[in-house]
PDB file of C-alpha atoms and ligand atoms in Angstrom:
ATOM      1  CA  MET A   1       7.489 331.812  49.384  1.00 48.00           C
ATOM      2  CA  ASP A   2       8.706 335.461  50.371  1.00 51.00           C
ATOM      3  CA  HIS A   3      12.059 335.976  52.267  1.00 50.00           C
ATOM      4  CA  LEU A   4       9.903 336.570  55.663  1.00 45.00           C
ATOM      5  CA  GLN A   5       7.831 333.508  54.854  1.00 52.00           C
ATOM      6  CA  GLN A   6      11.213 331.564  54.544  1.00 52.00           C
ATOM      7  CA  ARG A   7      12.923 332.928  57.370  1.00 47.00           C
ATOM      8  CA  LEU A   8      10.051 331.774  59.797  1.00 45.00           C
ATOM      9  CA  ALA A   9       9.733 327.933  58.095  1.00 49.00           C
ATOM     10  CA  ALA A  10      13.504 327.923  58.725  1.00 46.00           C
ATOM     11  CA  VAL A  11      13.032 329.246  62.262  1.00 41.00           C
ATOM     12  CA  MET A  12       9.976 327.043  63.016  1.00 44.00           C
ATOM     13  CA  SER A  13      11.866 324.047  61.926  1.00 45.00           C
ATOM     14  CA  ALA A  14      15.092 324.717  63.553  1.00 43.00           C
ATOM     15  CA  PRO A  15      15.869 322.319  66.288  1.00 42.00           C
ATOM     16  CA  HIS A  16      16.809 325.190  68.592  1.00 42.00           C
ATOM     17  CA  THR A  17      14.734 328.268  69.417  1.00 42.00           C
ATOM     18  CA  THR A  18      15.951 331.342  67.984  1.00 44.00           C
ATOM     19  CA  THR A  19      16.090 334.449  70.049  1.00 47.00           C
ATOM     20  CA  THR A  20      14.929 337.285  68.064  1.00 54.00           C
ATOM     21  CA  ASP A  21      15.910 340.156  70.309  1.00 89.00           C
ATOM     22  CA  TRP A  22      19.218 340.647  68.496  1.00 96.00           C
ATOM     23  CA  THR A  23      17.827 341.786  65.089  1.00 96.00           C
ATOM     24  CA  GLN A  24      15.994 344.871  67.091  1.00 96.00           C
ATOM     25  CA  SER A  25      19.466 346.240  68.602  1.00 95.00           C
ATOM     26  CA  LEU A  26      22.530 344.356  69.147  1.00 98.00           C
ATOM     27  CA  PRO A  27      23.637 343.548  73.000  1.00 97.00           C
ATOM     28  CA  VAL A  28      26.404 345.017  74.361  1.00 97.00           C
ATOM     29  CA  LEU A  29      29.182 342.654  75.127  1.00 98.00           C
ATOM     30  CA  ALA A  30      31.657 343.660  77.751  1.00 98.00           C
ATOM     31  CA  GLY A  31      35.075 341.806  78.040  1.00 98.00           C
ATOM     32  CA  SER A  32      38.192 342.481  80.102  1.00 98.00           C
ATOM     33  CA  GLN A  33      39.633 344.907  77.468  1.00 98.00           C
ATOM     34  CA  VAL A  34      36.862 345.498  75.177  1.00 98.00           C
ATOM     35  CA  THR A  35      33.655 346.379  74.599  1.00 98.00           C
ATOM     36  CA  LEU A  36      31.701 345.151  71.812  1.00 98.00           C
ATOM     37  CA  ARG A  37      28.531 346.777  70.690  1.00 98.00           C
ATOM     38  CA  GLU A  38      26.742 347.781  67.155  1.00 98.00           C
ATOM     39  CA  LEU A  39      28.477 350.055  64.472  1.00 98.00           C
ATOM     40  CA  ARG A  40      27.169 353.434  64.574  1.00 98.00           C
ATOM     41  CA  HIS A  41      27.467 355.959  61.293  1.00 98.00           C
ATOM     42  CA  SER A  42      29.989 357.968  63.371  1.00 98.00           C
ATOM     43  CA  ASP A  43      32.261 355.021  63.274  1.00 98.00           C
ATOM     44  CA  ALA A  44      33.069 355.218  59.806  1.00 98.00           C
ATOM     45  CA  PRO A  45      36.249 357.244  59.764  1.00 98.00           C
ATOM     46  CA  ALA A  46      37.756 355.252  62.586  1.00 98.00           C
ATOM     47  CA  LEU A  47      37.161 352.346  60.657  1.00 98.00           C
ATOM     48  CA  LEU A  48      38.247 353.906  57.744  1.00 98.00           C
ATOM     49  CA  THR A  49      41.563 354.853  59.284  1.00 97.00           C
ATOM     50  CA  MET A  50      41.853 351.595  61.389  1.00 97.00           C
ATOM     51  CA  LEU A  51      40.755 348.876  58.407  1.00 97.00           C
ATOM     52  CA  SER A  52      41.893 349.952  55.125  1.00 95.00           C
ATOM     53  CA  THR A  53      45.722 349.665  55.617  1.00 96.00           C
ATOM     54  CA  GLN A  54      47.684 347.358  53.156  1.00 95.00           C
ATOM     55  CA  GLU A  55      48.586 345.063  56.616  1.00 96.00           C
ATOM     56  CA  VAL A  56      45.213 344.732  57.365  1.00 97.00           C
ATOM     57  CA  ALA A  57      43.280 344.004  54.085  1.00 95.00           C
ATOM     58  CA  ARG A  58      46.023 342.143  52.972  1.00 95.00           C
ATOM     59  CA  PHE A  59      43.958 339.034  53.023  1.00 95.00           C
ATOM     60  CA  ILE A  60      40.639 339.791  53.491  1.00 95.00           C
ATOM     61  CA  SER A  61      37.466 341.006  51.410  1.00 91.00           C
ATOM     62  CA  PRO A  62      38.587 344.818  50.393  1.00 92.00           C
ATOM     63  CA  PRO A  63      37.435 347.158  53.018  1.00 95.00           C
ATOM     64  CA  PRO A  64      35.849 350.388  51.456  1.00 96.00           C
ATOM     65  CA  THR A  65      37.891 353.177  50.507  1.00 96.00           C
ATOM     66  CA  THR A  66      36.390 356.515  51.791  1.00 97.00           C
ATOM     67  CA  VAL A  67      34.301 357.266  54.667  1.00 98.00           C
ATOM     68  CA  GLU A  68      31.343 357.526  52.653  1.00 98.00           C
ATOM     69  CA  GLY A  69      31.865 353.663  51.707  1.00 98.00           C
ATOM     70  CA  PHE A  70      32.157 352.938  55.265  1.00 98.00           C
ATOM     71  CA  GLU A  71      29.220 354.669  55.922  1.00 98.00           C
ATOM     72  CA  ARG A  72      27.083 352.930  53.381  1.00 98.00           C
ATOM     73  CA  PHE A  73      28.768 349.254  54.672  1.00 98.00           C
ATOM     74  CA  ILE A  74      27.571 350.189  58.166  1.00 98.00           C
ATOM     75  CA  ALA A  75      23.586 351.230  56.925  1.00 98.00           C
ATOM     76  CA  TRP A  76      24.335 347.813  55.556  1.00 98.00           C
ATOM     77  CA  THR A  77      24.873 345.726  58.612  1.00 98.00           C
ATOM     78  CA  GLN A  78      22.022 347.393  60.027  1.00 98.00           C
ATOM     79  CA  ARG A  79      19.691 346.585  57.672  1.00 98.00           C
ATOM     80  CA  GLU A  80      21.034 342.753  57.904  1.00 98.00           C
ATOM     81  CA  ARG A  81      20.814 342.882  61.419  1.00 98.00           C
ATOM     82  CA  ALA A  82      17.311 343.788  61.202  1.00 97.00           C
ATOM     83  CA  ALA A  83      16.449 340.921  58.569  1.00 97.00           C
ATOM     84  CA  GLY A  84      18.072 338.637  61.419  1.00 96.00           C
ATOM     85  CA  ASN A  85      20.702 337.618  58.412  1.00 97.00           C
ATOM     86  CA  TYR A  86      24.009 338.967  60.236  1.00 98.00           C
ATOM     87  CA  ALA A  87      25.549 340.705  62.886  1.00 98.00           C
ATOM     88  CA  CYS A  88      28.674 343.448  63.235  1.00 98.00           C
ATOM     89  CA  PHE A  89      30.137 344.608  66.344  1.00 98.00           C
ATOM     90  CA  ALA A  90      32.213 347.239  66.513  1.00 98.00           C
ATOM     91  CA  VAL A  91      35.512 346.511  68.844  1.00 98.00           C
ATOM     92  CA  VAL A  92      35.878 349.536  71.581  1.00 98.00           C
ATOM     93  CA  PRO A  93      39.137 348.923  73.895  1.00 98.00           C
ATOM     94  CA  HIS A  94      37.712 350.299  77.214  1.00 98.00           C
ATOM     95  CA  GLY A  95      38.499 353.769  77.937  1.00 97.00           C
ATOM     96  CA  THR A  96      37.812 355.225  74.344  1.00 97.00           C
ATOM     97  CA  ASP A  97      34.587 355.284  72.241  1.00 96.00           C
ATOM     98  CA  THR A  98      36.777 354.360  68.965  1.00 98.00           C
ATOM     99  CA  ALA A  99      35.678 351.938  67.141  1.00 98.00           C
ATOM    100  CA  ILE A 100      39.497 349.738  66.380  1.00 98.00           C
ATOM    101  CA  GLY A 101      38.334 346.826  65.019  1.00 98.00           C
ATOM    102  CA  ILE A 102      34.695 344.531  63.764  1.00 98.00           C
ATOM    103  CA  PHE A 103      33.622 340.839  64.449  1.00 98.00           C
ATOM    104  CA  GLN A 104      31.438 339.697  61.716  1.00 98.00           C
ATOM    105  CA  VAL A 105      28.839 336.608  61.943  1.00 98.00           C
ATOM    106  CA  ARG A 106      26.536 335.627  58.900  1.00 98.00           C
ATOM    107  CA  GLN A 107      24.421 332.690  58.486  1.00 98.00           C
ATOM    108  CA  LEU A 108      25.125 330.605  55.848  1.00 98.00           C
ATOM    109  CA  GLU A 109      21.715 328.624  56.300  1.00 96.00           C
ATOM    110  CA  PRO A 110      18.413 330.031  57.444  1.00 95.00           C
ATOM    111  CA  GLY A 111      18.077 329.707  61.014  1.00 94.00           C
ATOM    112  CA  PHE A 112      21.448 330.078  61.512  1.00 97.00           C
ATOM    113  CA  ALA A 113      22.576 326.830  62.353  1.00 97.00           C
ATOM    114  CA  THR A 114      26.011 326.900  60.123  1.00 98.00           C
ATOM    115  CA  ALA A 115      27.274 330.512  60.456  1.00 98.00           C
ATOM    116  CA  GLU A 116      30.630 332.204  59.223  1.00 98.00           C
ATOM    117  CA  TRP A 117      32.589 334.881  61.547  1.00 98.00           C
ATOM    118  CA  GLY A 118      35.197 336.842  60.359  1.00 98.00           C
ATOM    119  CA  PHE A 119      37.462 339.646  62.019  1.00 98.00           C
ATOM    120  CA  ALA A 120      39.460 342.496  61.625  1.00 98.00           C
ATOM    121  CA  ILE A 121      41.533 344.328  63.770  1.00 98.00           C
ATOM    122  CA  ALA A 122      43.827 347.628  63.409  1.00 98.00           C
ATOM    123  CA  SER A 123      47.386 346.403  63.205  1.00 98.00           C
ATOM    124  CA  ALA A 124      48.303 348.878  66.020  1.00 98.00           C
ATOM    125  CA  PHE A 125      46.437 346.210  68.488  1.00 98.00           C
ATOM    126  CA  TRP A 126      47.569 343.174  67.707  1.00 98.00           C
ATOM    127  CA  GLY A 127      49.289 340.954  69.659  1.00 98.00           C
ATOM    128  CA  THR A 128      47.295 342.894  72.599  1.00 98.00           C
ATOM    129  CA  GLY A 129      45.013 340.419  73.752  1.00 98.00           C
ATOM    130  CA  LEU A 130      42.429 342.485  72.589  1.00 98.00           C
ATOM    131  CA  PHE A 131      41.067 339.918  69.530  1.00 98.00           C
ATOM    132  CA  MET A 132      41.071 336.918  72.267  1.00 98.00           C
ATOM    133  CA  ASP A 133      38.944 339.210  74.592  1.00 98.00           C
ATOM    134  CA  GLY A 134      36.580 340.041  71.817  1.00 98.00           C
ATOM    135  CA  ALA A 135      36.684 336.646  70.043  1.00 98.00           C
ATOM    136  CA  ARG A 136      35.313 334.974  73.085  1.00 97.00           C
ATOM    137  CA  LEU A 137      32.570 337.692  73.623  1.00 98.00           C
ATOM    138  CA  VAL A 138      31.571 336.867  69.872  1.00 98.00           C
ATOM    139  CA  VAL A 139      31.834 333.080  69.803  1.00 98.00           C
ATOM    140  CA  ASP A 140      29.394 333.226  72.689  1.00 97.00           C
ATOM    141  CA  PHE A 141      27.041 335.151  71.481  1.00 98.00           C
ATOM    142  CA  ALA A 142      26.892 333.218  68.306  1.00 98.00           C
ATOM    143  CA  PHE A 143      26.266 329.861  70.406  1.00 97.00           C
ATOM    144  CA  ASP A 144      24.095 331.132  73.634  1.00 96.00           C
ATOM    145  CA  GLU A 145      22.315 334.301  71.697  1.00 96.00           C
ATOM    146  CA  ILE A 146      21.680 332.837  67.911  1.00 96.00           C
ATOM    147  CA  GLN A 147      21.699 329.456  68.375  1.00 96.00           C
ATOM    148  CA  VAL A 148      24.630 329.020  65.990  1.00 98.00           C
ATOM    149  CA  HIS A 149      25.734 324.840  65.943  1.00 98.00           C
ATOM    150  CA  ARG A 150      28.530 325.072  63.573  1.00 98.00           C
ATOM    151  CA  LEU A 151      31.076 328.421  63.079  1.00 98.00           C
ATOM    152  CA  GLU A 152      33.153 328.467  60.150  1.00 98.00           C
ATOM    153  CA  ALA A 153      35.817 330.766  59.099  1.00 98.00           C
ATOM    154  CA  ARG A 154      37.716 331.117  56.127  1.00 98.00           C
ATOM    155  CA  ALA A 155      41.461 332.298  55.834  1.00 98.00           C
ATOM    156  CA  ALA A 156      44.103 332.192  53.508  1.00 98.00           C
ATOM    157  CA  VAL A 157      46.502 329.942  53.909  1.00 98.00           C
ATOM    158  CA  LEU A 158      49.209 332.850  53.156  1.00 97.00           C
ATOM    159  CA  ASN A 159      47.609 334.666  56.479  1.00 98.00           C
ATOM    160  CA  GLY A 160      49.624 333.103  59.329  1.00 98.00           C
ATOM    161  CA  ARG A 161      48.392 335.440  61.671  1.00 98.00           C
ATOM    162  CA  GLY A 162      44.658 335.030  61.173  1.00 98.00           C
ATOM    163  CA  ALA A 163      45.372 331.339  61.141  1.00 98.00           C
ATOM    164  CA  GLY A 164      47.471 331.678  64.531  1.00 98.00           C
ATOM    165  CA  ALA A 165      44.452 333.266  66.037  1.00 98.00           C
ATOM    166  CA  LEU A 166      41.832 330.959  64.894  1.00 98.00           C
ATOM    167  CA  LYS A 167      44.305 328.021  66.379  1.00 98.00           C
ATOM    168  CA  LYS A 168      44.629 329.793  69.402  1.00 97.00           C
ATOM    169  CA  ILE A 169      40.861 330.068  69.984  1.00 97.00           C
ATOM    170  CA  GLY A 170      39.994 326.536  69.443  1.00 96.00           C
ATOM    171  CA  ALA A 171      38.989 326.412  65.769  1.00 98.00           C
ATOM    172  CA  VAL A 172      40.072 323.115  63.857  1.00 98.00           C
ATOM    173  CA  PRO A 173      41.207 323.334  60.541  1.00 98.00           C
ATOM    174  CA  GLU A 174      38.763 321.206  58.071  1.00 98.00           C
ATOM    175  CA  GLY A 175      40.667 321.817  54.564  1.00 98.00           C
ATOM    176  CA  ILE A 176      41.640 323.509  52.014  1.00 98.00           C
ATOM    177  CA  LEU A 177      39.045 325.876  49.895  1.00 98.00           C
ATOM    178  CA  ARG A 178      41.446 326.137  46.898  1.00 98.00           C
ATOM    179  CA  LYS A 179      41.543 329.143  44.975  1.00 98.00           C
ATOM    180  CA  SER A 180      38.631 330.317  46.913  1.00 97.00           C
ATOM    181  CA  LEU A 181      39.361 334.075  47.416  1.00 96.00           C
ATOM    182  CA  LEU A 182      39.948 336.443  44.562  1.00 95.00           C
ATOM    183  CA  ARG A 183      42.955 339.287  45.795  1.00 94.00           C
ATOM    184  CA  ASN A 184      44.823 341.731  43.933  1.00 90.00           C
ATOM    185  CA  GLY A 185      43.948 339.760  40.700  1.00 93.00           C
ATOM    186  CA  GLU A 186      45.241 336.386  41.820  1.00 95.00           C
ATOM    187  CA  TYR A 187      42.938 333.515  43.567  1.00 97.00           C
ATOM    188  CA  LEU A 188      44.412 332.582  46.990  1.00 97.00           C
ATOM    189  CA  ASP A 189      43.728 328.807  48.811  1.00 98.00           C
ATOM    190  CA  GLN A 190      41.585 329.636  52.091  1.00 98.00           C
ATOM    191  CA  ALA A 191      41.556 327.073  54.751  1.00 98.00           C
ATOM    192  CA  LEU A 192      38.352 326.287  56.444  1.00 98.00           C
ATOM    193  CA  TRP A 193      38.556 326.240  60.280  1.00 98.00           C
ATOM    194  CA  THR A 194      35.359 325.444  61.947  1.00 98.00           C
ATOM    195  CA  ILE A 195      34.071 325.298  66.159  1.00 98.00           C
ATOM    196  CA  ILE A 196      31.449 322.988  66.793  1.00 98.00           C
ATOM    197  CA  GLU A 197      29.102 323.896  69.714  1.00 97.00           C
ATOM    198  CA  GLU A 198      30.060 321.114  71.986  1.00 96.00           C
ATOM    199  CA  ASP A 199      33.386 321.832  71.648  1.00 95.00           C
ATOM    200  CA  TRP A 200      33.264 325.785  72.506  1.00 96.00           C
ATOM    201  CA  ARG A 201      31.405 324.378  75.394  1.00 94.00           C
ATOM    202  CA  ALA A 202      34.561 321.557  76.473  1.00 93.00           C
ATOM    203  CA  ILE A 203      36.591 324.724  75.840  1.00 87.00           C
ATOM    204  CA  ARG A 204      34.944 327.404  78.160  1.00 84.00           C
ATOM    205  CA  ILE A 205      34.668 324.891  80.794  1.00 79.00           C
ATOM    206  CA  ALA A 206      38.131 324.075  80.601  1.00 67.00           C
ATOM    207  CA  PRO A 207      39.911 327.234  79.083  1.00 55.00           C
ATOM    208  CA  GLY A 208      43.002 325.541  79.302  1.00 53.00           C
ATOM    209  CA  ILE A 209      41.984 322.189  77.146  1.00 49.00           C
ATOM    210  CA  ARG A 210      42.592 322.436  73.334  1.00 44.00           C
ATOM    211  CA  VAL A 211      40.128 320.930  70.988  1.00 39.00           C
ATOM    212  CA  HIS A 212      43.049 319.530  68.484  1.00 39.00           C
TER     213      HIS A 212
HETATM  214  C1  LIG B   1      43.287 338.061  62.482  1.00 80.54           C
HETATM  215  C2  LIG B   1      43.439 339.165  63.880  1.00 80.54           C
HETATM  216  C3  LIG B   1      41.853 339.934  64.062  1.00 80.54           C
HETATM  217  C4  LIG B   1      43.988 338.457  64.866  1.00 80.54           C
HETATM  218  O1  LIG B   1      44.500 339.356  65.913  1.00 80.54           O
HETATM  219  P1  LIG B   1      45.922 339.647  66.634  1.00 80.54           P
HETATM  220  O2  LIG B   1      45.806 340.378  67.991  1.00 80.54           O
HETATM  221  O3  LIG B   1      46.873 339.710  65.452  1.00 80.54           O
HETATM  222  O4  LIG B   1      45.664 338.135  67.017  1.00 80.54           O
HETATM  223  P2  LIG B   1      47.228 337.617  68.455  1.00 80.54           P
HETATM  224  O5  LIG B   1      48.398 338.262  68.283  1.00 80.54           O
HETATM  225  O6  LIG B   1      46.164 337.017  69.792  1.00 80.54           O
HETATM  226  O7  LIG B   1      46.806 335.852  67.852  1.00 80.54           O
HETATM  227  C5  LIG B   1      47.817 335.548  66.596  1.00 80.54           C
HETATM  228  C6  LIG B   1      48.572 334.403  66.550  1.00 80.54           C
HETATM  229  O8  LIG B   1      49.174 334.079  65.748  1.00 80.54           O
HETATM  230  C7  LIG B   1      50.497 333.857  65.670  1.00 80.54           C
HETATM  231  N1  LIG B   1      51.102 334.186  64.643  1.00 80.54           N
HETATM  232  C8  LIG B   1      51.735 335.210  64.133  1.00 80.54           C
HETATM  233  N2  LIG B   1      52.296 335.280  63.131  1.00 80.54           N
HETATM  234  C9  LIG B   1      52.239 334.062  62.519  1.00 80.54           C
HETATM  235  C10 LIG B   1      52.313 333.413  61.338  1.00 80.54           C
HETATM  236  N3  LIG B   1      52.866 333.949  60.092  1.00 80.54           N
HETATM  237  N4  LIG B   1      52.071 332.213  61.384  1.00 80.54           N
HETATM  238  C11 LIG B   1      51.621 331.326  62.001  1.00 80.54           C
HETATM  239  N5  LIG B   1      51.485 332.198  63.214  1.00 80.54           N
HETATM  240  C12 LIG B   1      51.288 333.605  63.664  1.00 80.54           C
HETATM  241  C13 LIG B   1      50.862 334.846  66.887  1.00 80.54           C
HETATM  242  O9  LIG B   1      52.069 334.362  67.421  1.00 80.54           O
HETATM  243  C14 LIG B   1      49.625 334.632  67.950  1.00 80.54           C
HETATM  244  O10 LIG B   1      49.654 333.605  68.554  1.00 80.54           O
HETATM  245  P3  LIG B   1      49.933 333.597  70.233  1.00 80.54           P
HETATM  246  O11 LIG B   1      49.436 334.613  70.941  1.00 80.54           O
HETATM  247  O12 LIG B   1      50.198 332.389  70.268  1.00 80.54           O
HETATM  248  O13 LIG B   1      52.036 333.978  70.086  1.00 80.54           O
HETATM  249  C15 LIG B   1      44.335 340.742  63.035  1.00 80.54           C
HETATM  250  O14 LIG B   1      45.906 339.684  63.032  1.00 80.54           O
HETATM  251  C16 LIG B   1      43.956 341.355  61.870  1.00 80.54           C
HETATM  252  O15 LIG B   1      42.862 342.005  61.949  1.00 80.54           O
HETATM  253  N6  LIG B   1      44.831 340.796  60.711  1.00 80.54           N
HETATM  254  C17 LIG B   1      44.228 341.411  59.261  1.00 80.54           C
HETATM  255  C18 LIG B   1      42.513 340.919  59.015  1.00 80.54           C
HETATM  256  C19 LIG B   1      42.546 339.293  59.014  1.00 80.54           C
HETATM  257  O16 LIG B   1      43.670 338.839  58.541  1.00 80.54           O
HETATM  258  N7  LIG B   1      41.566 338.901  59.534  1.00 80.54           N
HETATM  259  C20 LIG B   1      41.487 337.347  59.393  1.00 80.54           C
HETATM  260  C21 LIG B   1      40.797 336.929  58.272  1.00 80.54           C
HETATM  261  S1  LIG B   1      40.861 335.119  59.229  1.00 80.54           S
END
């Protein structure tokens, strides 16, 4: 079975109907502070400035180190979106057209029932509420548009800010993935943080309620 046939079979057998519109082009998602939109080729210089700093890149897979590297990354995100495997949104604060971060969602199994998300935002915008605003939009997109059932995130145990952000959005720590991230020649432990669709719907109805 080739890739397309596998994907079709997975979609046909999935418990939910998977919408495919987002694979043509990502929707524009508007929050109170940010807009999320598809990455553009022209975002490469801004993303290099915003995401390749030591503090942002410390606990994540190394971002590209050149504008050309980001351009190749952006082209790859568009190919993967068109193939229905992955979505990557630029985080654009209201009143600007500058991408200051990204949110990514990728399928961990055909049909997207289990998916993984990740995020990085320029450090000048940490603690401003932009993360929560964008994260709500992306998690809604994952559960409502691409029919995710279980959304996983991996955060290095040493990444207190990443863990704090995940806890705040309502993710639950399920366990430790020992020595699972190679960073600067050292294997780091990561925590597995998850949001289940039912939990998210409960959080959405009563935003003050935490599920843990
Ligand atoms: C992860 C990231 C997107 C979060 O955005 P942010 O704006 O920093 O997030 P917020 O400030 O809204 O939330 C972080 C929370 O963690 C808390 N926190 C900060 N340092 C912490 C620490 N060492 N231990 C525990 N919690 C911590 C903050 O106080 C905050 O909670 P609060 O709002 O209740 O005070 C951003 O920090 C980032 O881009 N980091 C680099 C890339 C990265 O690590 N990605 C995550 C991979 S899982």
